[in-house]
C-alpha atoms as an extended CHARMM CRD file, in Angstrom:
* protein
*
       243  EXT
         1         1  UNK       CA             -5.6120000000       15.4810000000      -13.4840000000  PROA      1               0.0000000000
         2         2  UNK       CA             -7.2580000000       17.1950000000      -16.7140000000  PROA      2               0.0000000000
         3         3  UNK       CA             -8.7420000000       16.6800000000      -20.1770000000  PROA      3               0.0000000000
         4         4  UNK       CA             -8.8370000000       18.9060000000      -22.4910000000  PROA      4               0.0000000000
         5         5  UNK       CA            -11.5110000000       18.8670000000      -25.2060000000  PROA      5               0.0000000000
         6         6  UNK       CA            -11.2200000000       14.8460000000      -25.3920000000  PROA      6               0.0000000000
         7         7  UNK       CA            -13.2830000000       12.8970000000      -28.1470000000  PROA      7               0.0000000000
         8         8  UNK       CA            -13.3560000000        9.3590000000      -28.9650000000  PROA      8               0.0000000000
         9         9  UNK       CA            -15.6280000000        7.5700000000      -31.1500000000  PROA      9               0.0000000000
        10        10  UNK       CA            -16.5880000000        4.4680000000      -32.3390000000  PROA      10              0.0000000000
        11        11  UNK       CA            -17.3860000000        4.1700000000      -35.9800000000  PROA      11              0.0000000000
        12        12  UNK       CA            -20.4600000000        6.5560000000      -36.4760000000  PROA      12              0.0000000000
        13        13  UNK       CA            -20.7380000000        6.6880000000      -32.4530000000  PROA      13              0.0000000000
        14        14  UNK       CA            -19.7520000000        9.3760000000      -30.5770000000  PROA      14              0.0000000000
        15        15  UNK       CA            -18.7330000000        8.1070000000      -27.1860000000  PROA      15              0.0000000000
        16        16  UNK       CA            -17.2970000000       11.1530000000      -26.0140000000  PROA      16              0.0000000000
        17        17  UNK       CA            -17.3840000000       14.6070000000      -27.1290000000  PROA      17              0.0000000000
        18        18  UNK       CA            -15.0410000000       17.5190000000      -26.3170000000  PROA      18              0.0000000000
        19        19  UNK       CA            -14.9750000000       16.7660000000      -22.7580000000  PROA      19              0.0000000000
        20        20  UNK       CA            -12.8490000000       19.1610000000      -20.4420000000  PROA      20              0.0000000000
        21        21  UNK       CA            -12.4370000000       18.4540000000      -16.9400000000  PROA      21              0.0000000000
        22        22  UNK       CA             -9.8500000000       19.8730000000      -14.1940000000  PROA      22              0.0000000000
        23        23  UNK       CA             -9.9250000000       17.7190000000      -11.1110000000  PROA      23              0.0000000000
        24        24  UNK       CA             -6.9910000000       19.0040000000       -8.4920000000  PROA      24              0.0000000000
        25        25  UNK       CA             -5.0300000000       17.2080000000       -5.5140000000  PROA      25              0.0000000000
        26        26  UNK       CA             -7.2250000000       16.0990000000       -3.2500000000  PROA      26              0.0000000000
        27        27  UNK       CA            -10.6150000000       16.3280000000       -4.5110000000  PROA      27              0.0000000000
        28        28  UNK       CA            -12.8670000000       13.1300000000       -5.2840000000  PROA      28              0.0000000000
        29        29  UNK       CA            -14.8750000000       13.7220000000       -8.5550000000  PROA      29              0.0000000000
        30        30  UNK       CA            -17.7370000000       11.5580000000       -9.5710000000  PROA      30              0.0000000000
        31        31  UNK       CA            -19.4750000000       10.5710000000      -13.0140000000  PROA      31              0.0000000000
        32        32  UNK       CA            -22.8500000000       10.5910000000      -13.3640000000  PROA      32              0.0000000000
        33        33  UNK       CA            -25.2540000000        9.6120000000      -16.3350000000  PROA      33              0.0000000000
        34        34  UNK       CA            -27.7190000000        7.6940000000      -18.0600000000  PROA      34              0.0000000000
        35        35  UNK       CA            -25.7830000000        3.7600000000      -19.3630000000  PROA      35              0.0000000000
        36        36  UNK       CA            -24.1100000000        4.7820000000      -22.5110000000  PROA      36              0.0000000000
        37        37  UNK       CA            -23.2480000000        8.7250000000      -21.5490000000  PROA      37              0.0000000000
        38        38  UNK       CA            -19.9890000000        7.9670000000      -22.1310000000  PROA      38              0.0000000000
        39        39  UNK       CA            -18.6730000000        7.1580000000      -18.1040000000  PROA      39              0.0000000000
        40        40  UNK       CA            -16.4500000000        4.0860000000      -18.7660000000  PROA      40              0.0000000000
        41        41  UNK       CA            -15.4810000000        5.2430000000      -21.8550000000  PROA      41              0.0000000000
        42        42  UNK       CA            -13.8220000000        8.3360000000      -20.0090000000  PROA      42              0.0000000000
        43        43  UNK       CA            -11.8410000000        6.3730000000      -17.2610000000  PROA      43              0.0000000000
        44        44  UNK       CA            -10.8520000000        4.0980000000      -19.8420000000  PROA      44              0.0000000000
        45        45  UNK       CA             -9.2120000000        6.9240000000      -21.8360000000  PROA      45              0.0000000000
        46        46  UNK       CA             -7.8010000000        8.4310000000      -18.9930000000  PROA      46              0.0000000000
        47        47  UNK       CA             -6.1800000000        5.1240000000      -17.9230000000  PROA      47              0.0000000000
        48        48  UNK       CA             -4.9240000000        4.0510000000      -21.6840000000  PROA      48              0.0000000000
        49        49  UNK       CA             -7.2530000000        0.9510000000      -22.1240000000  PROA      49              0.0000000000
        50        50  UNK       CA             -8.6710000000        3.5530000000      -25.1540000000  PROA      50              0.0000000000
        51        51  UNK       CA             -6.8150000000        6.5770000000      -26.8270000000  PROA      51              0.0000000000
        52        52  UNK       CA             -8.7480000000        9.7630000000      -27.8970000000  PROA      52              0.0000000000
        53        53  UNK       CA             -9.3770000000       11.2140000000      -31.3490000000  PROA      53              0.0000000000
        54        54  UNK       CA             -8.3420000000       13.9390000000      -30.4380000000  PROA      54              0.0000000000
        55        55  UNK       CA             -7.5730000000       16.1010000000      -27.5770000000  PROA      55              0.0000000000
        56        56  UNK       CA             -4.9250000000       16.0530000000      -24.3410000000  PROA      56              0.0000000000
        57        57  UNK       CA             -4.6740000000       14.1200000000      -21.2890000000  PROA      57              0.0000000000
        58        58  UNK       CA             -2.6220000000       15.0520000000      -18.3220000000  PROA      58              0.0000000000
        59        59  UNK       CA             -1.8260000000       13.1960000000      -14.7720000000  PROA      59              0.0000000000
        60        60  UNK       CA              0.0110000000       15.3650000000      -12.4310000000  PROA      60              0.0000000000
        61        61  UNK       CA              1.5890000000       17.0330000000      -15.3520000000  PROA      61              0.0000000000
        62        62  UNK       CA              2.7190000000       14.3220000000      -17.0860000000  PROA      62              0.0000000000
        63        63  UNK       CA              0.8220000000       13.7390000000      -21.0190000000  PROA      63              0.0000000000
        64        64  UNK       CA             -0.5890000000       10.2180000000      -20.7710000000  PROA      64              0.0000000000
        65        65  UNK       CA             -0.5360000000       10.2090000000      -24.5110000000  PROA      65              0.0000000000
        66        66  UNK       CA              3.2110000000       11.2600000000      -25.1480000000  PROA      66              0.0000000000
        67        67  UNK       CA              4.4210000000        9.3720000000      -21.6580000000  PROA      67              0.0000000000
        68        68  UNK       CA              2.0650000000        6.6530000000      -21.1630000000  PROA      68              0.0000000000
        69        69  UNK       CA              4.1440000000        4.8810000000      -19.3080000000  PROA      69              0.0000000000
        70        70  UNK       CA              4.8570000000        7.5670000000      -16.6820000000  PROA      70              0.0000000000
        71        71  UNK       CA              1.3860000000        8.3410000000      -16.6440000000  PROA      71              0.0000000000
        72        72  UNK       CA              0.3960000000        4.8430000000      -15.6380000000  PROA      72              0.0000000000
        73        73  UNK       CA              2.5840000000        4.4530000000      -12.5590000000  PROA      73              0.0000000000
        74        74  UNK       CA              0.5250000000        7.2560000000      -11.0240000000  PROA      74              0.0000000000
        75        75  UNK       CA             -2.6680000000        5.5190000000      -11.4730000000  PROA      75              0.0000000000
        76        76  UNK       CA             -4.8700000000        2.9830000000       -9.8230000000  PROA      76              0.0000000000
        77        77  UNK       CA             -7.7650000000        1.6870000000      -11.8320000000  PROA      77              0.0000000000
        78        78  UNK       CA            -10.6490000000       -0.4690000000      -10.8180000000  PROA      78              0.0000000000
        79        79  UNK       CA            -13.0120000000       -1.4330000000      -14.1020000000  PROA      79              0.0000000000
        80        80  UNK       CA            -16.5080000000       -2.0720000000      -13.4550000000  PROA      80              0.0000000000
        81        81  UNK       CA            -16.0230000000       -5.8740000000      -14.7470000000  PROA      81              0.0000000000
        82        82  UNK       CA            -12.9360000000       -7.1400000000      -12.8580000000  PROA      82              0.0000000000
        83        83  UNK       CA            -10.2770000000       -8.1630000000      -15.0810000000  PROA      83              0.0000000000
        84        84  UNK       CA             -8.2960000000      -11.1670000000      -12.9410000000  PROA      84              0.0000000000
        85        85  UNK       CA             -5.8840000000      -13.8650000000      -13.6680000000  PROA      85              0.0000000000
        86        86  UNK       CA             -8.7190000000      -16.3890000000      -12.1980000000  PROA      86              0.0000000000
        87        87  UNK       CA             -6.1080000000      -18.7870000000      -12.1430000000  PROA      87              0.0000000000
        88        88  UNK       CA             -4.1450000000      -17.5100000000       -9.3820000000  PROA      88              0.0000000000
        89        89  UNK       CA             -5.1160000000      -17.0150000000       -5.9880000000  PROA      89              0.0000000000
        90        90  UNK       CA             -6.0910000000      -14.1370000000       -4.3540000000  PROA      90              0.0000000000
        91        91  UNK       CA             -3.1980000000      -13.0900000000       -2.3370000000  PROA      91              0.0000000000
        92        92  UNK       CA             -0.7650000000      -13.8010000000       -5.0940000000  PROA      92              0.0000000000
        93        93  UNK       CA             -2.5510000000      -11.6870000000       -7.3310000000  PROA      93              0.0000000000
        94        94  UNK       CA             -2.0720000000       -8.8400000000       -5.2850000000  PROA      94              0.0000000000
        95        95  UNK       CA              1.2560000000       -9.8230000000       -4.8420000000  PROA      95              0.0000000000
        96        96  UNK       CA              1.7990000000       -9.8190000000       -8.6420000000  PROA      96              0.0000000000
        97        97  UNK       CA              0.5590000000       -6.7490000000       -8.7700000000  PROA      97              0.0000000000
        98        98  UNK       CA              2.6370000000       -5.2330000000       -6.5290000000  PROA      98              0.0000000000
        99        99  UNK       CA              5.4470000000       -6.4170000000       -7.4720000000  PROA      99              0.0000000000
       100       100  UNK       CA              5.0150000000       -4.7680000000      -11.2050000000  PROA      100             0.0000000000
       101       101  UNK       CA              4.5560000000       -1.8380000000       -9.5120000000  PROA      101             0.0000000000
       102       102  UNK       CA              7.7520000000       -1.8380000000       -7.5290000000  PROA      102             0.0000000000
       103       103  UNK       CA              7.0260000000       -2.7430000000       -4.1850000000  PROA      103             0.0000000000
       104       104  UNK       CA             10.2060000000       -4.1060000000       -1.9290000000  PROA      104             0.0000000000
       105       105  UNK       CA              9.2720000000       -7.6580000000       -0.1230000000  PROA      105             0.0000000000
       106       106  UNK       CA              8.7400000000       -6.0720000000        3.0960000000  PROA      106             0.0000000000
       107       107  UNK       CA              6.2710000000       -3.4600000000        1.7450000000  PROA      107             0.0000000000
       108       108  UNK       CA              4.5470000000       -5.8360000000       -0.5140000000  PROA      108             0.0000000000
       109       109  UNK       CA              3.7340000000       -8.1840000000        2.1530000000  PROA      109             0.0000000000
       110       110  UNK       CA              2.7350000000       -5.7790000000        4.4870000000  PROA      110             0.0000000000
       111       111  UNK       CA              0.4490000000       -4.2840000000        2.0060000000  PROA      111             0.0000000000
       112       112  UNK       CA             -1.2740000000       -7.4960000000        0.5640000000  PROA      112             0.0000000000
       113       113  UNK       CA             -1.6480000000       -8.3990000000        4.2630000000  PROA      113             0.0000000000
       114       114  UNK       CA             -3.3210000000       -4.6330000000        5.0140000000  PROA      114             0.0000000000
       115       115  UNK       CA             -5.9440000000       -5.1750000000        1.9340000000  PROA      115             0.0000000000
       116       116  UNK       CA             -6.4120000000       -8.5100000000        2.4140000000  PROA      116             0.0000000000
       117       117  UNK       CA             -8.0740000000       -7.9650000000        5.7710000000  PROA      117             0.0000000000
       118       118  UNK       CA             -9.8520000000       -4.8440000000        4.9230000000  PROA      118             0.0000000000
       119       119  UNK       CA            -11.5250000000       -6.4590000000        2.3080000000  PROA      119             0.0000000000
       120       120  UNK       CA            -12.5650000000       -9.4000000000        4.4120000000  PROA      120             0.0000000000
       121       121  UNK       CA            -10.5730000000      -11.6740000000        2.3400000000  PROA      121             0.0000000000
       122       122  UNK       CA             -7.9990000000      -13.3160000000        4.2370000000  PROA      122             0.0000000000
       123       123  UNK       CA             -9.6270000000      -16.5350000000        5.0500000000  PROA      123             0.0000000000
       124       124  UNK       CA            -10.1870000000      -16.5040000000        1.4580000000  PROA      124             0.0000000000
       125       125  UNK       CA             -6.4550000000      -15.6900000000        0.3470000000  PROA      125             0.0000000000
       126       126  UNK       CA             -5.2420000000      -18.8490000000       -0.9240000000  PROA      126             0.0000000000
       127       127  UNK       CA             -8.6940000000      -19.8450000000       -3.2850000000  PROA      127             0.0000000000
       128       128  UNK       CA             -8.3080000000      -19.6550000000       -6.7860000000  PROA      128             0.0000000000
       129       129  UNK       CA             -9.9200000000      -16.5660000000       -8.1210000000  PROA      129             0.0000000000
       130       130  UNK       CA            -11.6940000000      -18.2200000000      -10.4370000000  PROA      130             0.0000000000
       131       131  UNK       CA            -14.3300000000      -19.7120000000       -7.4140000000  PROA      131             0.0000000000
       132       132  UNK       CA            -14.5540000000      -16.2670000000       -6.1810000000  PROA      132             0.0000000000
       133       133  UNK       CA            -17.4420000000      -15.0680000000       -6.3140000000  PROA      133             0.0000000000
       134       134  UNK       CA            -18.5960000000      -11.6830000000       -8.3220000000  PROA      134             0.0000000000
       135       135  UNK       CA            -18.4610000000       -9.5620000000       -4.9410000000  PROA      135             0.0000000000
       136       136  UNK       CA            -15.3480000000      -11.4040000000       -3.9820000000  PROA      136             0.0000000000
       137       137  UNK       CA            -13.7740000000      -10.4440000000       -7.2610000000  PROA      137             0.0000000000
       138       138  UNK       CA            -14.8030000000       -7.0510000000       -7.0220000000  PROA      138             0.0000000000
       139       139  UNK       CA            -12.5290000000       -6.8990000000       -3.6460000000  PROA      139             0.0000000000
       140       140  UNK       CA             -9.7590000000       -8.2640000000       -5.4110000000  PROA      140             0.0000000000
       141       141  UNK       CA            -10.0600000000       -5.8320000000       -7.9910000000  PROA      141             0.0000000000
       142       142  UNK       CA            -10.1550000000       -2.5400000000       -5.7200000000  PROA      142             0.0000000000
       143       143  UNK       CA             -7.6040000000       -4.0530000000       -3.7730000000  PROA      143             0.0000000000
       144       144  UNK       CA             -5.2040000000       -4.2000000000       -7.0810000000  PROA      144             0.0000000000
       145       145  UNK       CA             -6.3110000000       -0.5540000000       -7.2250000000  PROA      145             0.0000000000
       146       146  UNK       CA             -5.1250000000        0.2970000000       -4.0330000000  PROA      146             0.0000000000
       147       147  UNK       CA             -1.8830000000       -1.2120000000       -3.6610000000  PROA      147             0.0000000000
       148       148  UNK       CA              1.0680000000        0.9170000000       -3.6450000000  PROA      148             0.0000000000
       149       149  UNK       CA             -0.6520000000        3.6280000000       -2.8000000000  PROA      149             0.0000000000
       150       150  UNK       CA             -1.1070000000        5.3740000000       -5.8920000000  PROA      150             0.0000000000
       151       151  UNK       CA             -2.0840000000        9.1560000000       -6.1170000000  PROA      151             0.0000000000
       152       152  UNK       CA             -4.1850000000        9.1410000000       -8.7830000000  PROA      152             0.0000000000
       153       153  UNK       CA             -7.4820000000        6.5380000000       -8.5750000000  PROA      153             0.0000000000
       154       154  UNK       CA             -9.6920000000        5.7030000000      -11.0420000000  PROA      154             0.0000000000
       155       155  UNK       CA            -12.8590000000        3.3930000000      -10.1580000000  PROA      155             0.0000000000
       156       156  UNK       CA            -16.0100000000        2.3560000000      -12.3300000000  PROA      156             0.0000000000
       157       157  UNK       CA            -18.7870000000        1.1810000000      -10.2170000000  PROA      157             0.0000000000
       158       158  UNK       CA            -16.8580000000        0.6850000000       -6.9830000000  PROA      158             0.0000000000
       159       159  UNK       CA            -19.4700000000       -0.4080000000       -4.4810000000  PROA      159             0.0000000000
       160       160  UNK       CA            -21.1770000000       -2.5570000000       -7.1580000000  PROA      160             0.0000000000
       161       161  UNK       CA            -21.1470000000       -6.3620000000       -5.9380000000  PROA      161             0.0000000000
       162       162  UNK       CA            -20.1920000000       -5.0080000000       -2.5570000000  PROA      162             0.0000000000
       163       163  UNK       CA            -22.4140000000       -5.5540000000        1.0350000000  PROA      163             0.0000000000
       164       164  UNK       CA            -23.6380000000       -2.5350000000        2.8040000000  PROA      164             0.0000000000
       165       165  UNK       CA            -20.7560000000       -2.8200000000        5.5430000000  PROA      165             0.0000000000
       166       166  UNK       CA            -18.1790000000       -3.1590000000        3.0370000000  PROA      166             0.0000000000
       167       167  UNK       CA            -19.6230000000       -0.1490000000        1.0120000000  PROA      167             0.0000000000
       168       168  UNK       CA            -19.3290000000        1.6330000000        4.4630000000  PROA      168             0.0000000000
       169       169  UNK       CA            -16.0610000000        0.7830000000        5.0650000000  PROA      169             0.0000000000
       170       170  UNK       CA            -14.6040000000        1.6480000000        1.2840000000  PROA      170             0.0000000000
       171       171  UNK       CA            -16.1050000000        4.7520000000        1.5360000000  PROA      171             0.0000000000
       172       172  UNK       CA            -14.5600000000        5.5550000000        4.9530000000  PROA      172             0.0000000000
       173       173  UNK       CA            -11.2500000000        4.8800000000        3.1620000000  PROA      173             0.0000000000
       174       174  UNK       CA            -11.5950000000        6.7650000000        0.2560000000  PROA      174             0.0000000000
       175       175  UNK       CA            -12.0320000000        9.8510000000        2.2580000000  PROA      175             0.0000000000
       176       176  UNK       CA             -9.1200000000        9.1360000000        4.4690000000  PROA      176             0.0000000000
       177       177  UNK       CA             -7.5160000000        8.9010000000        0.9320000000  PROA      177             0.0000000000
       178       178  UNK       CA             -8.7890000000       12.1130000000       -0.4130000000  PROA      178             0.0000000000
       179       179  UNK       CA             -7.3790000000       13.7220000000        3.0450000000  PROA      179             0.0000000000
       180       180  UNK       CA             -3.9800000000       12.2460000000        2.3790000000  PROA      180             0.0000000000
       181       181  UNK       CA             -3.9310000000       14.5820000000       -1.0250000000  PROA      181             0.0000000000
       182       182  UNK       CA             -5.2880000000       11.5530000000       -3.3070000000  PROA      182             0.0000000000
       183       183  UNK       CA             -6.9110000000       12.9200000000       -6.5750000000  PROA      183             0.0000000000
       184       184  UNK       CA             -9.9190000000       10.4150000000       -7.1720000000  PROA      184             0.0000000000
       185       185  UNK       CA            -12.4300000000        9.7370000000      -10.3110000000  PROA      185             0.0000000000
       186       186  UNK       CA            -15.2890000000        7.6890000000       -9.6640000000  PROA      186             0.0000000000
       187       187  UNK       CA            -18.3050000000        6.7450000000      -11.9740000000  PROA      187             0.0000000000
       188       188  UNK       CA            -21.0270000000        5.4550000000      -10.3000000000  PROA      188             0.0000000000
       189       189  UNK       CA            -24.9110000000        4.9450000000      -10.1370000000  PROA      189             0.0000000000
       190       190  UNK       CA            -25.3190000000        5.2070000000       -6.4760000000  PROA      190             0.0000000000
       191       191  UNK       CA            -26.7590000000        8.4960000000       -5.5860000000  PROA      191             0.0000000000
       192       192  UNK       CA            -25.5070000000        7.6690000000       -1.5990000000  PROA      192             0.0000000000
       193       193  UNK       CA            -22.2120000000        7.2110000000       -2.6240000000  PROA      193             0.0000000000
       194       194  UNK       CA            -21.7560000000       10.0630000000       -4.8450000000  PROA      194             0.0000000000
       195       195  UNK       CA            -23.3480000000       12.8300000000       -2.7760000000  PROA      195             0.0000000000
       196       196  UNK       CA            -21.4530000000       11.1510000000        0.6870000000  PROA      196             0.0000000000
       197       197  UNK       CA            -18.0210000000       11.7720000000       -0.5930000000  PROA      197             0.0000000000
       198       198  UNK       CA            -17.9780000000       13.7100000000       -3.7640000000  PROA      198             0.0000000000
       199       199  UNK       CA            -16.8250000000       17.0310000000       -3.6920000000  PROA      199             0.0000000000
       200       200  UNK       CA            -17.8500000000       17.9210000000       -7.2250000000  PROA      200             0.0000000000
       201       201  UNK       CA            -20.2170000000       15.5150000000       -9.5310000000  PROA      201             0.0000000000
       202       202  UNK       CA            -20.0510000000       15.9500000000      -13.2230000000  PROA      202             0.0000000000
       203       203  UNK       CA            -23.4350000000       14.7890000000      -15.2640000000  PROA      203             0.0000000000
       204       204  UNK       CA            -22.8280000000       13.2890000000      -18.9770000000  PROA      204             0.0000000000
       205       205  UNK       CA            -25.4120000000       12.7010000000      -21.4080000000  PROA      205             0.0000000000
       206       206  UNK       CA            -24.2500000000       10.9610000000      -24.6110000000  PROA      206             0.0000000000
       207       207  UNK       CA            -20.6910000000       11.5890000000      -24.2370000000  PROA      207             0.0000000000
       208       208  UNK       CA            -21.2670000000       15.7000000000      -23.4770000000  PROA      208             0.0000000000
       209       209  UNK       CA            -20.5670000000       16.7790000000      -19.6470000000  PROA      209             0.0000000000
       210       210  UNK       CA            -23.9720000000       19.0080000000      -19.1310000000  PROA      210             0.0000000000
       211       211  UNK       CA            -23.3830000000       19.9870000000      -15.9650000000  PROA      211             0.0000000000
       212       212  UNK       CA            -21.0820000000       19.9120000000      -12.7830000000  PROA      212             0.0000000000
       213       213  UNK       CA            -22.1450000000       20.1650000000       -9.3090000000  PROA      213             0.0000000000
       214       214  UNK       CA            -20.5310000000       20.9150000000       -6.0630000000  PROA      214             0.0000000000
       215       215  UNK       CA            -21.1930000000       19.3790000000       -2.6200000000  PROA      215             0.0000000000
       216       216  UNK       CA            -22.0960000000       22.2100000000       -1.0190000000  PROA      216             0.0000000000
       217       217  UNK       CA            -25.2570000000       22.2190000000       -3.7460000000  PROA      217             0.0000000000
       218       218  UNK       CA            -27.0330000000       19.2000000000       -2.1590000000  PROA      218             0.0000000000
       219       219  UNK       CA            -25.4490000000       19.4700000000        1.5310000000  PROA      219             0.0000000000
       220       220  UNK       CA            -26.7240000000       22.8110000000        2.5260000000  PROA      220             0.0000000000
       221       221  UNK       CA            -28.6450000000       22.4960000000        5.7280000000  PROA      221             0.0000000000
       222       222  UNK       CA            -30.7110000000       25.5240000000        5.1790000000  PROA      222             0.0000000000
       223       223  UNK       CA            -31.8950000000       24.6530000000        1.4410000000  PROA      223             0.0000000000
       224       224  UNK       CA            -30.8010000000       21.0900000000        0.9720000000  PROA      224             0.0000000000
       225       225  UNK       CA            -31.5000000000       19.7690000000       -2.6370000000  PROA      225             0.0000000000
       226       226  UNK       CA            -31.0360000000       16.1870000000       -3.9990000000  PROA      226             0.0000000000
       227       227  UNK       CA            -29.4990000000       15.2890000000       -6.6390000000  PROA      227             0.0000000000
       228       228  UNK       CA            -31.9270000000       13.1780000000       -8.6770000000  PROA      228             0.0000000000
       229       229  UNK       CA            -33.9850000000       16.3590000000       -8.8240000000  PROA      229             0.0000000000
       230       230  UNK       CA            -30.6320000000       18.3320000000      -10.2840000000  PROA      230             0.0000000000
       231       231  UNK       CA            -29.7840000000       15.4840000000      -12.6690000000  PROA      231             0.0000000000
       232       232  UNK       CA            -33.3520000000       15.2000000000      -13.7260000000  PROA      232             0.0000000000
       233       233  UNK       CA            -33.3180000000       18.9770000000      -14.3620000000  PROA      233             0.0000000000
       234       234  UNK       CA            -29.9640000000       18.6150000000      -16.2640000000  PROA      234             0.0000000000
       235       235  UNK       CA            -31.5060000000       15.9660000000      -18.4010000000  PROA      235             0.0000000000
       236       236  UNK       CA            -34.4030000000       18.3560000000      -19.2260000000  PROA      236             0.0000000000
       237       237  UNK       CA            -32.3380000000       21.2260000000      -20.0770000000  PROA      237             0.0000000000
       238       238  UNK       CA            -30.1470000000       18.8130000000      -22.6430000000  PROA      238             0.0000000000
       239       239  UNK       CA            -32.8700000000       17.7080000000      -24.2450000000  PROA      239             0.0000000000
       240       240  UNK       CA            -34.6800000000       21.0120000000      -24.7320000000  PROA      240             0.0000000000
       241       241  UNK       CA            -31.5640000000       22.2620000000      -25.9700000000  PROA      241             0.0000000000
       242       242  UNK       CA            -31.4630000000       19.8060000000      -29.0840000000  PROA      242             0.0000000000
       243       243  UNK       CA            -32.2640000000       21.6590000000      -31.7720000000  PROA      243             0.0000000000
């Protein structure tokens, strides 16, 4: 996946501002910053919900912006507000969602049936979405993510909404993910989850990226570092740079 000097704005904002980023097969890349850096703006971009000023987009080779449609079949995206049909149920969501993405009966069921019980929603299939509630909607929407096994995921404030042993378990499956050759982009503002199964962490500040850090930064036994102290320093550095 990779942007190449990306820019979007919104009347006299800039939302984001010649942002680059390279994020290869397998790696899990997450977006840090302050609300309004510019974090949900990217994904959105990347995904298609928004389309750039100016500047190139590319998933697994293919130009999101010439072949959006190609693009998007290589994608799974989870917003940070779930966007549901609240009038179905759960379990035919999923199913609806699979089934625009091309999944046979036999797969379809027996992936509906796999995310169904690892989000702890099968006693829960047949509710309306609508009396969900948020967490329970959040599921549903990661689930949508997930299903037919996409290569390329995309995830705004995953864990949000979630309990701890769901967060536990997610994150446990996103790795196994990453391992399988998944490329992932997250944007989150959970320090745990970002430094537990990032590889590389990329800090905006009003729609610039400032600074990228690797794992190996904040997991070194010897001189271990955490990242609020590098983000914090990040910050600094921005904002003496202002002229």
């Amino acid at each position: 996946m990779k942007l190449e000097s990306v820019t979007k704005t919104f009347g006299n904002s800039e939302a984001v501002i010649d942002l680059s980023l390279k994020i290869p097969k397998g790696e899990i890349y997450g977006l840090m910053g302050a609300n309004g850096s510019g974090k949900t703006t990217t994904l959105k971009l990347i995904v298609g919900l928004l389309q750039p000023d100016t500047g190139e987009i590319w998933v697994n080779g293919v130009n999101r912006l010439e072949h959006a449609a190609e693009a998007r079949k290589l994608l799974g995206y989870a917003p940070e507000a779930p966007y549901l049909y609240d009038y179905l149920s759960g379990e035919d969501y999923l199913r609806f969602v699979g089934q625009i993405r091309g999944l046979d009966n036999r797969a379809l069921v027996r992936e509906v049936d796999d995310l169904l019980k690892f989000f702890r929603l099968d006693r829960d299939k047949n509710e309306l979405i609508r009396n969900y509630s948020y967490g329970m909607k959040k599921k549903i929407s990661m689930a949508s993510a997930l299903i037919a096994d996409p290569d390329f995921l995309i995830l705004d404030e995953p864990v949000e909404g979630l309990d701890i042993f769901m967060v536990k378990a997610l994150k446990k499956r996103l790795l196994r993910l990453k391992d399988a050759g998944k490329t992932i982009l997250l944007a989150s503002h959970v320090v745990p989850l970002l430094t537990e199964i990032c590889d590389r962490i990329g800090i905006l500040r009003r729609g610039k990226l400032i600074r990228e850090i690797k794992s190996e930064t904040f997991h070194n036994a010897e001189n271990p570092v955490l990242l609020e102290m590098l983000y914090e320093e990040a910050i600094a550095q921005a904002e003496l740079a202002i002229p």
